[in-house]
Tab-separated table of C-alpha atoms in Angstrom:
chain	number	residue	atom	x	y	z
A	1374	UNK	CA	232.418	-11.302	-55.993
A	1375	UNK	CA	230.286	-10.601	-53.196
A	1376	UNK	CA	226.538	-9.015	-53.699
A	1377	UNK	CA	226.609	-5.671	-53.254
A	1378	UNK	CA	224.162	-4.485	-50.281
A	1379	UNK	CA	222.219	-1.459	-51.079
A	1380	UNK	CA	222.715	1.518	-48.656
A	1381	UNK	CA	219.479	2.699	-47.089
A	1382	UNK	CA	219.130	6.755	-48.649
A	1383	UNK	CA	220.430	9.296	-46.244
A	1384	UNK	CA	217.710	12.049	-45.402
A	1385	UNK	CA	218.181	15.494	-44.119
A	1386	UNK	CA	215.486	16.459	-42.087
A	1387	UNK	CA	214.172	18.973	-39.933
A	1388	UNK	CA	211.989	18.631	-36.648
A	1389	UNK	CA	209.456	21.478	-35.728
A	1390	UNK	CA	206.480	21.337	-33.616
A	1391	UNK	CA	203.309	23.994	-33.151
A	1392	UNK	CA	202.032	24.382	-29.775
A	1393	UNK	CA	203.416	20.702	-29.076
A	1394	UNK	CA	201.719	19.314	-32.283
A	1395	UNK	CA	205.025	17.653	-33.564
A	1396	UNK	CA	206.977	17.267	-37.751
A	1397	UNK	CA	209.091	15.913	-39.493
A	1398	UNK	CA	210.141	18.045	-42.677
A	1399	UNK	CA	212.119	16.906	-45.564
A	1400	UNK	CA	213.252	19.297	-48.121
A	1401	UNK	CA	212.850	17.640	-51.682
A	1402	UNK	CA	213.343	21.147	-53.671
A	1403	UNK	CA	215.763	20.444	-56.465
A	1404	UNK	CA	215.981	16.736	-55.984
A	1405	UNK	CA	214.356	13.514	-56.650
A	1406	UNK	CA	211.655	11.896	-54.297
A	1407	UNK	CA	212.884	10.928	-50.670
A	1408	UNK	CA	209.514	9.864	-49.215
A	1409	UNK	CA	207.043	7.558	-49.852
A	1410	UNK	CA	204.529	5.774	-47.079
A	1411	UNK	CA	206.615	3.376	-46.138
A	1412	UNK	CA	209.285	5.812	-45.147
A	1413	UNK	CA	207.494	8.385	-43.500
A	1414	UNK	CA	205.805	5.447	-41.074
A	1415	UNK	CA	209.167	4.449	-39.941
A	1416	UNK	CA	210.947	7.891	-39.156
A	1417	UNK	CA	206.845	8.843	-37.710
A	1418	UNK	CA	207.587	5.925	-34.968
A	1419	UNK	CA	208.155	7.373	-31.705
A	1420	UNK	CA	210.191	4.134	-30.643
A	1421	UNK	CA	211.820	3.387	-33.412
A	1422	UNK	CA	212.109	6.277	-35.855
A	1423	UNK	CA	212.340	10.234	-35.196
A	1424	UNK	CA	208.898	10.613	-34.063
A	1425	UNK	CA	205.745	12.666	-34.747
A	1426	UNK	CA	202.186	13.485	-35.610
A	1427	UNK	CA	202.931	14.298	-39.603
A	1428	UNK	CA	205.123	14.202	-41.444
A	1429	UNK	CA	205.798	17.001	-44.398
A	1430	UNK	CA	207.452	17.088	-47.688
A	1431	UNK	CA	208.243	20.562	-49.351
A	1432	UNK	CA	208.794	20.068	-53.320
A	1433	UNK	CA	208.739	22.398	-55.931
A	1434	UNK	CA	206.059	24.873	-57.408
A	1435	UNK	CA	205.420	26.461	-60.437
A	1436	UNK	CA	201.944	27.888	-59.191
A	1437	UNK	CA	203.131	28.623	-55.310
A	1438	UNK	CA	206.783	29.366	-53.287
A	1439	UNK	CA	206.469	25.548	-52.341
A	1440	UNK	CA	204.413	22.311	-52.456
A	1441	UNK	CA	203.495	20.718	-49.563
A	1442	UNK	CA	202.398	16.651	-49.406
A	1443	UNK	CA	201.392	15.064	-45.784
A	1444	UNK	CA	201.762	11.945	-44.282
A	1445	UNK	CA	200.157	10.907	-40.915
A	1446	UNK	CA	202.098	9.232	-38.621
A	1447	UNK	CA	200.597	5.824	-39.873
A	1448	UNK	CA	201.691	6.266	-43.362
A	1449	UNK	CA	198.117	7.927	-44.880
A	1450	UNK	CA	197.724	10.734	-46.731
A	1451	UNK	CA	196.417	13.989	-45.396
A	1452	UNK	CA	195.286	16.706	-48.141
A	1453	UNK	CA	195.671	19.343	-45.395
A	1454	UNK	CA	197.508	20.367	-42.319
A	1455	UNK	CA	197.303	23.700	-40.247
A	1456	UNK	CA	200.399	23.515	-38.065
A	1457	UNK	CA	202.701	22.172	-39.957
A	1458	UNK	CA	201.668	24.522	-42.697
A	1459	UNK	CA	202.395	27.572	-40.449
A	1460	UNK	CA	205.781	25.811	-39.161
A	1461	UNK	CA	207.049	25.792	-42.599
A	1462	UNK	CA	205.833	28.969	-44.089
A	1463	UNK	CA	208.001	30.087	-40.714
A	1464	UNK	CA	211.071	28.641	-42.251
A	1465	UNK	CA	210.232	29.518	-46.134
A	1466	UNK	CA	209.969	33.515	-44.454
A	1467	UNK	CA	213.110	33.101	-42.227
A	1468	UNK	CA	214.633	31.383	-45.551
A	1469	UNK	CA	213.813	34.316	-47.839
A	1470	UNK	CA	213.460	36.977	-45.618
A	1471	UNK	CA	210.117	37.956	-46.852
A	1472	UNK	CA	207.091	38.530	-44.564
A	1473	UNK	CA	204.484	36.832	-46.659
A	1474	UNK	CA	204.761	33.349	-48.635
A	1475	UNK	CA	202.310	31.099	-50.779
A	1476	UNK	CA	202.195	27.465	-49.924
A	1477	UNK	CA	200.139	24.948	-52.571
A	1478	UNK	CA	198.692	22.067	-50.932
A	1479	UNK	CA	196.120	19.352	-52.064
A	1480	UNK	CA	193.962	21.219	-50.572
A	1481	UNK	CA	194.513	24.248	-52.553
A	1482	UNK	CA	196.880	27.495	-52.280
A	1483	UNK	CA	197.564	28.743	-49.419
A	1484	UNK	CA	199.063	32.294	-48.435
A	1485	UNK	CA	200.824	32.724	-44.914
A	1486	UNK	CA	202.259	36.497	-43.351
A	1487	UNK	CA	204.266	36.704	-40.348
A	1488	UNK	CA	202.183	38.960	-38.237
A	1489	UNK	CA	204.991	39.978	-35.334
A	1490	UNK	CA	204.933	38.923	-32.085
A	1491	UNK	CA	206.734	35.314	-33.611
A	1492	UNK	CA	203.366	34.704	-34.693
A	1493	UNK	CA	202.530	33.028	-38.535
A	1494	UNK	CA	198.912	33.199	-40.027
A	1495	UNK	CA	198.137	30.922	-42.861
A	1496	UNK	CA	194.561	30.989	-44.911
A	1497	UNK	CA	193.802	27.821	-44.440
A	1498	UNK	CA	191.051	28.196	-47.364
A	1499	UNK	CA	187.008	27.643	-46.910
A	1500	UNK	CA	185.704	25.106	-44.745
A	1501	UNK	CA	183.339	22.800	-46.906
A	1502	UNK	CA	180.124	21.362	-45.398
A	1503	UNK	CA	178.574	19.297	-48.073
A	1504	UNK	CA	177.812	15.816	-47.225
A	1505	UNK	CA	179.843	14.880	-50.643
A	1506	UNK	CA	182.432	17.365	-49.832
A	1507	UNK	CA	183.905	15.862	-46.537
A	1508	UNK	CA	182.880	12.970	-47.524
A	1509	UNK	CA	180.502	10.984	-45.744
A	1510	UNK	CA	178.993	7.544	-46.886
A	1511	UNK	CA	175.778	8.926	-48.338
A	1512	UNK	CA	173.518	12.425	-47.606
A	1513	UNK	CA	172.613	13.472	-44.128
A	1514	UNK	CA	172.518	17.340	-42.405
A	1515	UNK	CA	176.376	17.827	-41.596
A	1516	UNK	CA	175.173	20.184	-38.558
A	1517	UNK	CA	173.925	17.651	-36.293
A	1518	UNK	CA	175.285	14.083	-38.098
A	1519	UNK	CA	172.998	11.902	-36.283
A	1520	UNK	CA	175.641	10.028	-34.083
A	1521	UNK	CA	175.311	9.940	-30.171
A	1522	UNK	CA	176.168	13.626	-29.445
A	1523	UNK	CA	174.845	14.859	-32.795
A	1524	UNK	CA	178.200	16.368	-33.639
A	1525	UNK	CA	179.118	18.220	-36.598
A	1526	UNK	CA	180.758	17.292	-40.165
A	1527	UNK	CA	183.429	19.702	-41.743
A	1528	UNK	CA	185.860	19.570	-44.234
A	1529	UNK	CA	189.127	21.293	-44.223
A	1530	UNK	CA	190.658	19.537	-46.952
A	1531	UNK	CA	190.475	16.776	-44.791
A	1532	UNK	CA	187.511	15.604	-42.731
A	1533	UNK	CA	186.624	16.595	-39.335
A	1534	UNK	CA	183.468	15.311	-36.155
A	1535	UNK	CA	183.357	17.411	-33.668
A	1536	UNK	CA	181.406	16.974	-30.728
A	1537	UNK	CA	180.332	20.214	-28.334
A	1538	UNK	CA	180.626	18.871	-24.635
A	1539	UNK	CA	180.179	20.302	-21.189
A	1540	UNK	CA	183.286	19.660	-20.370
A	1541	UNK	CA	186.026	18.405	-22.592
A	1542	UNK	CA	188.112	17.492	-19.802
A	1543	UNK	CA	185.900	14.471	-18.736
A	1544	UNK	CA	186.068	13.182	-22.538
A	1545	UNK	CA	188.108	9.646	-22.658
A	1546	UNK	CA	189.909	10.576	-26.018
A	1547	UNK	CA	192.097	7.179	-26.048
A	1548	UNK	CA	188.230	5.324	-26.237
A	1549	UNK	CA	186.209	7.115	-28.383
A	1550	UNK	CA	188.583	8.769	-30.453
A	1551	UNK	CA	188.798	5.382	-32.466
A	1552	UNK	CA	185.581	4.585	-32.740
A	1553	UNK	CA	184.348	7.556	-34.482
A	1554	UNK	CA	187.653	8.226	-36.368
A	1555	UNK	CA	186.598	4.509	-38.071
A	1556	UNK	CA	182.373	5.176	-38.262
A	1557	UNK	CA	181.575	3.957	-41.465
A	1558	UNK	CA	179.807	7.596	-42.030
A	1559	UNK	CA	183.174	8.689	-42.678
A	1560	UNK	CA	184.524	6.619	-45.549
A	1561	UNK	CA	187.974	8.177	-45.328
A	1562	UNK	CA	187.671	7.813	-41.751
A	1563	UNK	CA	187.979	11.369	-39.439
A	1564	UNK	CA	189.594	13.720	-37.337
A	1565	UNK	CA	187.732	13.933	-34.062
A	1566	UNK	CA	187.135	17.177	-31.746
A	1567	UNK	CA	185.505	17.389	-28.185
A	1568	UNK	CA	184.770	21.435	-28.064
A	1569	UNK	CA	183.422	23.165	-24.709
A	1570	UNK	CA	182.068	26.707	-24.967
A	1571	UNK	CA	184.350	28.160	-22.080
A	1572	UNK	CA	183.474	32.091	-22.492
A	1573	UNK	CA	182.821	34.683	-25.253
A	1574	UNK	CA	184.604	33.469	-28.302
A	1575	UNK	CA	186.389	30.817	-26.315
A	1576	UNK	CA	186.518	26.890	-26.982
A	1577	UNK	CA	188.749	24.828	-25.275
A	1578	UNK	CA	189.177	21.704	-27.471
A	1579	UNK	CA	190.900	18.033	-27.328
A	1580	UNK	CA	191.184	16.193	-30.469
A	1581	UNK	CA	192.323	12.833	-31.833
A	1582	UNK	CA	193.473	13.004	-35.493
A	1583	UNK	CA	192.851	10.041	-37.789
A	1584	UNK	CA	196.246	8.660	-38.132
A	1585	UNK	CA	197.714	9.998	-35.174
A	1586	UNK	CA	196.002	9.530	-32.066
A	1587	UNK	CA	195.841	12.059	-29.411
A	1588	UNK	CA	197.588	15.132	-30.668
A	1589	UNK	CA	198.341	18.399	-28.554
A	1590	UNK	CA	196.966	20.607	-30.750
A	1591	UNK	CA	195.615	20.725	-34.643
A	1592	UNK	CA	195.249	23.142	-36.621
A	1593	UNK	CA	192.696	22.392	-39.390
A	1594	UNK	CA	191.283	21.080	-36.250
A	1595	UNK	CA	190.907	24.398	-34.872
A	1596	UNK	CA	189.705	25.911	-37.846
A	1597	UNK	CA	187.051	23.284	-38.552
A	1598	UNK	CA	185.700	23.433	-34.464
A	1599	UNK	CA	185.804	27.501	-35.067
A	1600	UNK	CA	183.755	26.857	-38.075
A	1601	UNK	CA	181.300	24.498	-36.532
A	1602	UNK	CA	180.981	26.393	-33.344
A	1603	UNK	CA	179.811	29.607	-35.546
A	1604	UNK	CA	177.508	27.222	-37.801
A	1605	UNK	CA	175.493	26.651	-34.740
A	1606	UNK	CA	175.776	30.231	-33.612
A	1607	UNK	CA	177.569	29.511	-30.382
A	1608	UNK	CA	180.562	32.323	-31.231
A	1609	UNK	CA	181.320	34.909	-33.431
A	1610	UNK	CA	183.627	34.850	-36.448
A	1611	UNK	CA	187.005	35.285	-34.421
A	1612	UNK	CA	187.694	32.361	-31.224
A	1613	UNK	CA	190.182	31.174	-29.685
A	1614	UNK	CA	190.738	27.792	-29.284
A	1615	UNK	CA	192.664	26.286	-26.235
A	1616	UNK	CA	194.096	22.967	-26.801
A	1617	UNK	CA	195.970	20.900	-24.651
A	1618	UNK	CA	199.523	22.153	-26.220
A	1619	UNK	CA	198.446	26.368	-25.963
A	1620	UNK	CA	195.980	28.575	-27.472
A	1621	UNK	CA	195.696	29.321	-30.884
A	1622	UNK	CA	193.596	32.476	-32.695
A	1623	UNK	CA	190.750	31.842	-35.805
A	1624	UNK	CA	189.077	33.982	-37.911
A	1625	UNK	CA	186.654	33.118	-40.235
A	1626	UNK	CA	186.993	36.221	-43.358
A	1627	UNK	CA	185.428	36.311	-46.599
A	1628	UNK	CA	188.846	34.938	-48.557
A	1629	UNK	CA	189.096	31.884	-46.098
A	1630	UNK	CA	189.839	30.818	-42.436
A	1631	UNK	CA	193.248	32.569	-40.724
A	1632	UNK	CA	194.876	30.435	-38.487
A	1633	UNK	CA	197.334	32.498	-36.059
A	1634	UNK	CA	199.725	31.024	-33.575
A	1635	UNK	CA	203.479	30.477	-32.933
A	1636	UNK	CA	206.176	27.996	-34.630
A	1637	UNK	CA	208.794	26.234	-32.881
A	1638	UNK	CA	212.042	24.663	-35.000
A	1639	UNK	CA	213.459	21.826	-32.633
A	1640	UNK	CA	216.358	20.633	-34.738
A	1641	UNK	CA	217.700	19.055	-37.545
A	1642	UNK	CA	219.119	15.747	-38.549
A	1643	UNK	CA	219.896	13.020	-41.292
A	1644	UNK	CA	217.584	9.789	-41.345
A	1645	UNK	CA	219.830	7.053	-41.940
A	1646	UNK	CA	216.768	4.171	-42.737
């Protein structure tokens, strides 16, 4: 009798993208695992696979509506991440009907309201800026690291360099990107922003993410370059940041930093391995 050849699992999925910065979502509520690193690197190619930045896993809660677990689009883990966050408290509120949701991450809970408009805010919780905290390889001032550029350290639940430019155009993201996403100061390696002042409260901002590359926009990103920006006392406690896929709104509050800015669901699908 022949061997019997396994069948590769089939996985419903669901494609949504914020301001251009791209997911995959699979729903593992009231089922086994679907994803592990291996997986979400294959459906993450762009050639190959489905293609995107992240990819997201919702799972079951007992302390939140829904956990969320990320994978970059090489396979890593990511504790946190902003836009796919808002995409899919979008879908848990258009699920439910309710206007405000609680989403547990790695990174902690976090709560998310639809604020009208087709706009979602999520908390993305309170920026950390201990050397030990982000992490780097051993004690230095996170304000001005001292790297070329003297850019700043953050933590978002993951860890963030960003650099303040005079013009963040000019940058040549595909080069340095790289090279300070893999500075041994960052043992976990890091996301990397180029931020220009623009106006009052304005930054326009290009990032790589560690794992991804050159991504249209970011969210903990955004919240981390908002964050930095205000350490140094170059804006106030509410920017906006304009990044290559469309602006999105920060405020730094008391309980945490909101993130505001719109969702888009592409489509869905089954991932046939």
């Amino acid at each position: 009798m022949p061997a019997m050849i396994p069948q590769a699992p089939h996985i419903p999925f669901m494609k949504w993208h914020g301001l251009g910065n791209d997911f995959v979502v699979v729903d593992e509520r009231g089922r086994g695992p679907l994803i592990d690193a291996e997986i979400a690197l294959t459906m993450a190619d762009r050639h190959c696979g489905i293609g995107c930045d992240q990819l997201a896993v919702m799972a079951d809660s007992d302390a939140a509506d829904l956990h969320l677990t990320f994978y970059n689009a090489d396979g890593s883990h990511s504790a946190a991440c902003g836009n796919a966050t808002r995409c899919i408290a979008r879908h848990l509120m258009d699920e439910t009907g309710r206007s405000e949701v609680v989403i547990a991450t790695d990174h902690g809970l976090l709560p998310a309201r639809d604020v009208g408009g087709g706009l979602t805010s999520v908390n993305m919780g309170h920026a950390r800026t201990d050397w030990d905290q982000i992490p780097l390889a051993r004690q230095m001032d996170t304000l001005h690291l001292p790297i070329a550029g003297a850019p700043t350290a953050t933590s978002m639940g993951n860890p963030h360099c960003t650099f303040f430019v005079e013009d963040a155009e000019a940058v040549d993201l595909g080069a340095r990107g790289p090279v300070i996403e893999h500075h041994p100061f960052f043992p976990q390696r890091t996301n990397v922003q180029f931020a220009q002042i623009t106006g009052d409260n304005q930054i326009r901002m290009r990032v790589w993410e560690r794992g991804a590359g050159v991504t249209l926009a970011s969210g903990s990103s955004s919240c981390a370059v908002a964050h930095a920006a205000h350490r140094r006392g170059l804006t106030g406690v509410e920017v906006t940041v304009h990044l290559d896929g469309g602006p999105i709104h920060i405020r730094l509050a008391e309980d945490g930093i909101w993130m505001t800015g719109p969702t888009a669901h592409v489509f869905d699908g089954v991932w046939r391995g």
